[in-house]
Short mmCIF file of C-alpha atoms in Angstrom, two decimals:
data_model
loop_
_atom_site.label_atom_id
_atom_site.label_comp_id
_atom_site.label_asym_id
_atom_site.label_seq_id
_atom_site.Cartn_x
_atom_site.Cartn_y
_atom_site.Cartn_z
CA UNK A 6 71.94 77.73 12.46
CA UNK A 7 72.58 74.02 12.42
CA UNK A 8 70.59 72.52 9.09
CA UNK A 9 68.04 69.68 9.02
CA UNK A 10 70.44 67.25 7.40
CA UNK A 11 72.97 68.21 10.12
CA UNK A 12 70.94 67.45 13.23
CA UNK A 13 70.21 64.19 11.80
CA UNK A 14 73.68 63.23 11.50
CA UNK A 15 74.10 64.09 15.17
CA UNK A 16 71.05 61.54 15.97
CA UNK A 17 72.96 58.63 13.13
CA UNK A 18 76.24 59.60 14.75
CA UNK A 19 75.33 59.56 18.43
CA UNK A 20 76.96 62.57 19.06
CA UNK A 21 74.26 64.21 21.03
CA UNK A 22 75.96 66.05 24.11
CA UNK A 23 72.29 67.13 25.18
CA UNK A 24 71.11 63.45 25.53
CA UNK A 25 70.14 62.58 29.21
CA UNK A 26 68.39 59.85 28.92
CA UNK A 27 65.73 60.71 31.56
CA UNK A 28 63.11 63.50 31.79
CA UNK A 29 64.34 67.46 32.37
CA UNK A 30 64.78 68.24 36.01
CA UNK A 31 63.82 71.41 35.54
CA UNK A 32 60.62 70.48 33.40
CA UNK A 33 59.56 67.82 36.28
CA UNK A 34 60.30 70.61 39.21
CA UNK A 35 58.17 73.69 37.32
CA UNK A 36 55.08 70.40 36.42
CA UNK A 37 55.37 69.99 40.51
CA UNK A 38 55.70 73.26 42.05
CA UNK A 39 53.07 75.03 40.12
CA UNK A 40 50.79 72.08 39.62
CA UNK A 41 50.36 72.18 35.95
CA UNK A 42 46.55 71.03 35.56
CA UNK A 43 46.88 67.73 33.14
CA UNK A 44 45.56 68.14 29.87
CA UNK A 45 47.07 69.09 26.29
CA UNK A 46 50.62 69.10 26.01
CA UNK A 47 53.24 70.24 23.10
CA UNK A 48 56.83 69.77 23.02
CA UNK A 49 58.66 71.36 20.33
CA UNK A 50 61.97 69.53 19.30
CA UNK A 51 60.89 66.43 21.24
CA UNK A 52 64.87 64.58 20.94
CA UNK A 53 64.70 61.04 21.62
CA UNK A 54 61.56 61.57 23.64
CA UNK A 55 62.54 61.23 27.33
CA UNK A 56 60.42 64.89 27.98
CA UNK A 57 57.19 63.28 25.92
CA UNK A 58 57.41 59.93 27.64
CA UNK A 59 57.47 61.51 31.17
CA UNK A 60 54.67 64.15 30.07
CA UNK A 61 52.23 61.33 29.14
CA UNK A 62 53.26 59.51 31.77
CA UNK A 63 52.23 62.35 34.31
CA UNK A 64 48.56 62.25 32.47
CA UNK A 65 49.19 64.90 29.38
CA UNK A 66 47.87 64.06 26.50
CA UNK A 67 51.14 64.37 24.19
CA UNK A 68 52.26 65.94 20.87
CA UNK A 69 55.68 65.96 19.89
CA UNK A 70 57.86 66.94 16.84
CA UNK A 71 61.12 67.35 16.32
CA UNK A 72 63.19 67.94 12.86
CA UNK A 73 65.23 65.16 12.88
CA UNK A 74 63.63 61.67 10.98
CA UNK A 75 66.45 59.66 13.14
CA UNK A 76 65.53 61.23 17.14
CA UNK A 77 62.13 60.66 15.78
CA UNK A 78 62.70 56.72 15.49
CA UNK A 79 64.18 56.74 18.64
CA UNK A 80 61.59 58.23 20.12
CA UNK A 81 59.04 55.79 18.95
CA UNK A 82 60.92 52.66 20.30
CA UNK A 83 61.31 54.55 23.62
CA UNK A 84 57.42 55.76 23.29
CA UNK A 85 56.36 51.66 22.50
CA UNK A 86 59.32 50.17 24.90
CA UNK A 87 57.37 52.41 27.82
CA UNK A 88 54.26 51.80 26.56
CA UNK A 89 52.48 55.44 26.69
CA UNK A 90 50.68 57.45 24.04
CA UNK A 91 51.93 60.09 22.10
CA UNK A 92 51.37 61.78 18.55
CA UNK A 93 54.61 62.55 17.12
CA UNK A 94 55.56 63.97 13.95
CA UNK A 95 58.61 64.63 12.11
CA UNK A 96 57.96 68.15 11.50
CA UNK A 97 60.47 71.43 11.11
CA UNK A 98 59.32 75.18 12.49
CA UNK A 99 59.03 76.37 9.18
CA UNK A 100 56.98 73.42 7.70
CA UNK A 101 54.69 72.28 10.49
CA UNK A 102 51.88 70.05 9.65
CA UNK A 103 48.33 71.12 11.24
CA UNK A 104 49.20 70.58 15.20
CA UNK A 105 45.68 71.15 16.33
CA UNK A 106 44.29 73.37 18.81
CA UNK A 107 46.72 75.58 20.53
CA UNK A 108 47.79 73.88 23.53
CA UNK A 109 47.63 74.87 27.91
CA UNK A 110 51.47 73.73 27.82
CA UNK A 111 54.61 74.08 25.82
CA UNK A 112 58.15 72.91 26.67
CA UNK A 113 61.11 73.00 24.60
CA UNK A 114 64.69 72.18 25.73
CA UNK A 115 66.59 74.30 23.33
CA UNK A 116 64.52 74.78 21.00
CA UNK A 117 64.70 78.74 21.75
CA UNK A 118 68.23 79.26 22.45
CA UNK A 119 68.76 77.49 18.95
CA UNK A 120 66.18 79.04 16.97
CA UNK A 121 66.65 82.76 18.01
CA UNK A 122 70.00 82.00 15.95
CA UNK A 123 68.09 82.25 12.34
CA UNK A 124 64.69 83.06 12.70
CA UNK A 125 63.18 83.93 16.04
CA UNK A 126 60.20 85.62 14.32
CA UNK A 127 59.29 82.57 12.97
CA UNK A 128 59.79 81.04 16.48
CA UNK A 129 57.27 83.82 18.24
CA UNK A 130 54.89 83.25 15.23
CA UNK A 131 54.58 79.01 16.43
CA UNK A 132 54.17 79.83 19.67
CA UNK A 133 51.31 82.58 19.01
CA UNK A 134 49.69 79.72 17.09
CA UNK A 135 50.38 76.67 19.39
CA UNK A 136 50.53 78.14 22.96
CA UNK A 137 46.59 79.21 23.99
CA UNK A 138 45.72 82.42 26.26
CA UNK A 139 46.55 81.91 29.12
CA UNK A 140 48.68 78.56 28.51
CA UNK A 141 52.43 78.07 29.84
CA UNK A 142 55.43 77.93 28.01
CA UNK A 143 58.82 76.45 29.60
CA UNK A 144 61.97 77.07 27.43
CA UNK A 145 65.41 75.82 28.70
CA UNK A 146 68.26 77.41 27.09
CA UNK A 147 72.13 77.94 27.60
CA UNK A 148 73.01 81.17 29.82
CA UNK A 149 75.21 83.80 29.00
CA UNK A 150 76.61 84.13 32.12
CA UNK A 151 78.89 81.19 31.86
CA UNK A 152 81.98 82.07 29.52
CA UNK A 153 82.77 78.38 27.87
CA UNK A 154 86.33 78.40 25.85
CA UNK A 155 85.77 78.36 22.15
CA UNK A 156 81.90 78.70 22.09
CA UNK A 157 81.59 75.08 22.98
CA UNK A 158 78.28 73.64 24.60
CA UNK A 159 74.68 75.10 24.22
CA UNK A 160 73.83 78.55 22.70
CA UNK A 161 73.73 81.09 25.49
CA UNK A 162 71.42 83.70 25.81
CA UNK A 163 71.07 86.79 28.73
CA UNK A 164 68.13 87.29 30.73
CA UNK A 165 67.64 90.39 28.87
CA UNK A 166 67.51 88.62 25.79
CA UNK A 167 64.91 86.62 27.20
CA UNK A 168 62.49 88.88 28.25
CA UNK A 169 62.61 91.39 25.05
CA UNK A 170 62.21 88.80 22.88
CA UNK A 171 59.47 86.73 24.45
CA UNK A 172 57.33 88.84 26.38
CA UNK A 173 55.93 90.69 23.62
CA UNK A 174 53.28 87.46 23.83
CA UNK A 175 54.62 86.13 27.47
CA UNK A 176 54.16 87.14 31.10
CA UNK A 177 57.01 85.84 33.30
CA UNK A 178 56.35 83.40 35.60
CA UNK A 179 59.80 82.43 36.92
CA UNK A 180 63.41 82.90 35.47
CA UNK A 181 66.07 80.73 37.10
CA UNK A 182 69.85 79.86 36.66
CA UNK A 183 70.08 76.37 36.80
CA UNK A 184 72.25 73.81 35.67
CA UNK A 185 71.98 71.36 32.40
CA UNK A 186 71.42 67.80 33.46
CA UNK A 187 74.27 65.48 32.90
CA UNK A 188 74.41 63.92 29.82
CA UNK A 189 74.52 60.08 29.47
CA UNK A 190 78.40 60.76 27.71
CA UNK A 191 81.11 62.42 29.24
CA UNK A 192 81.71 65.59 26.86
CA UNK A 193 84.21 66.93 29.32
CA UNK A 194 82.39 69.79 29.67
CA UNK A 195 80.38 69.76 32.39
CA UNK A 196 76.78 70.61 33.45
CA UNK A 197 76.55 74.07 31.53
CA UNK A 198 74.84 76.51 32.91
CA UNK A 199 71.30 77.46 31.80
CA UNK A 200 68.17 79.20 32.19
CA UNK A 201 64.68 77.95 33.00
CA UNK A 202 62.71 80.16 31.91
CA UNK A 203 58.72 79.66 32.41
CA UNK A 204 55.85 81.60 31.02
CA UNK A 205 52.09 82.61 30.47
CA UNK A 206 50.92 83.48 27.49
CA UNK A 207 49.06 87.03 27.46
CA UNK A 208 45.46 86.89 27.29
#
């Protein structure tokens, strides 16, 4: 699993394939279609802050960490540039300051796919904490379906996967194939294909 020191150096490099530069399509489609009532809002591994802009923009009241000092920084200058309100934190899984109370919604965008790579029961055990009965979790993460020469692009993960390792503490709502968004660089790549999967916590 990628160390703290290393994702930084992606942010200080700009070599951030997962960088859109606008809001996830799939985060502003599952907000829509099951009308997500406004209030508390967490996004684990918040990037450069294009998912915490749009959910304070949309009325949430917005916390956001990710473990990278540098996607941090650019965060705030997008955060002030827009001119929205959100508490963010530089903060790593395994070193989280006190976030509050648990919170109706939770998005990462691969914070999952990434994490289930070292230590997914430390994963399960934040988002016990930080998700609240009856709150919704959204997780997009890289698909296993898609065979990508030399293990390039996102961590990939089967539906299977999915569902034994998060409904222990998860109902399924929806599970989708979908497609990444483009990123702002060309990587040559493609849109990889992904999952979107959305949840509610067990009661």
């Amino acid at each position: 699993m990628t160390t703290i020191p290393e994702w930084n150096d992606r942010y200080v490099t700009d070599d951030l394939p997962w960088e859109t530069g606008r809001p996830s399509t799939e985060l502003v489609r599952i907000l829509n279609e099951y009308q997500i009532p406004r209030g508390r809002a967490l996004e684990i591994g918040c990037g450069s802050g294009n998912n915490a802009v749009y959910l304070a923009q949309q009325g949430f009241e917005v916390t956001a960490f990710d473990l990278s000092a540098k996607a941090v920084e650019m965060a705030q200058t997008k955060i002030k540039n827009v001119g929205v309100h959100v508490r963010l934190l530089t903060a790593d899984l395994s070193h989280l300051p006190d976030l509050g109370a648990p919170y109706p919604f939770v998005f990462d965008r691969g914070v999952y796919h990434t994490a289930r790579q070292g230590d997914l029961g430390l994963f399960i055990k934040v988002l016990k904490q930080y998700c609240v009965p009856g709150g919704y979790y959204l997780t997009i993460a890289g698909n296993k379906n898609e065979v990508r020469s030399g293990e390039r692009g996102p961590p990939r993960v089967t539906a299977e996967e999915i569902c034994h390792e998060l409904l222990g503490i998860m109902e399924l709502v929806q599970l989708k194939e979908m497609r990444f968004d483009q990123p702002l660089k060309d990587t040559g790549l493609g849109r990889a294909l992904g999952w979107s999967a959305f949840f509610r916590r067990k009661k």
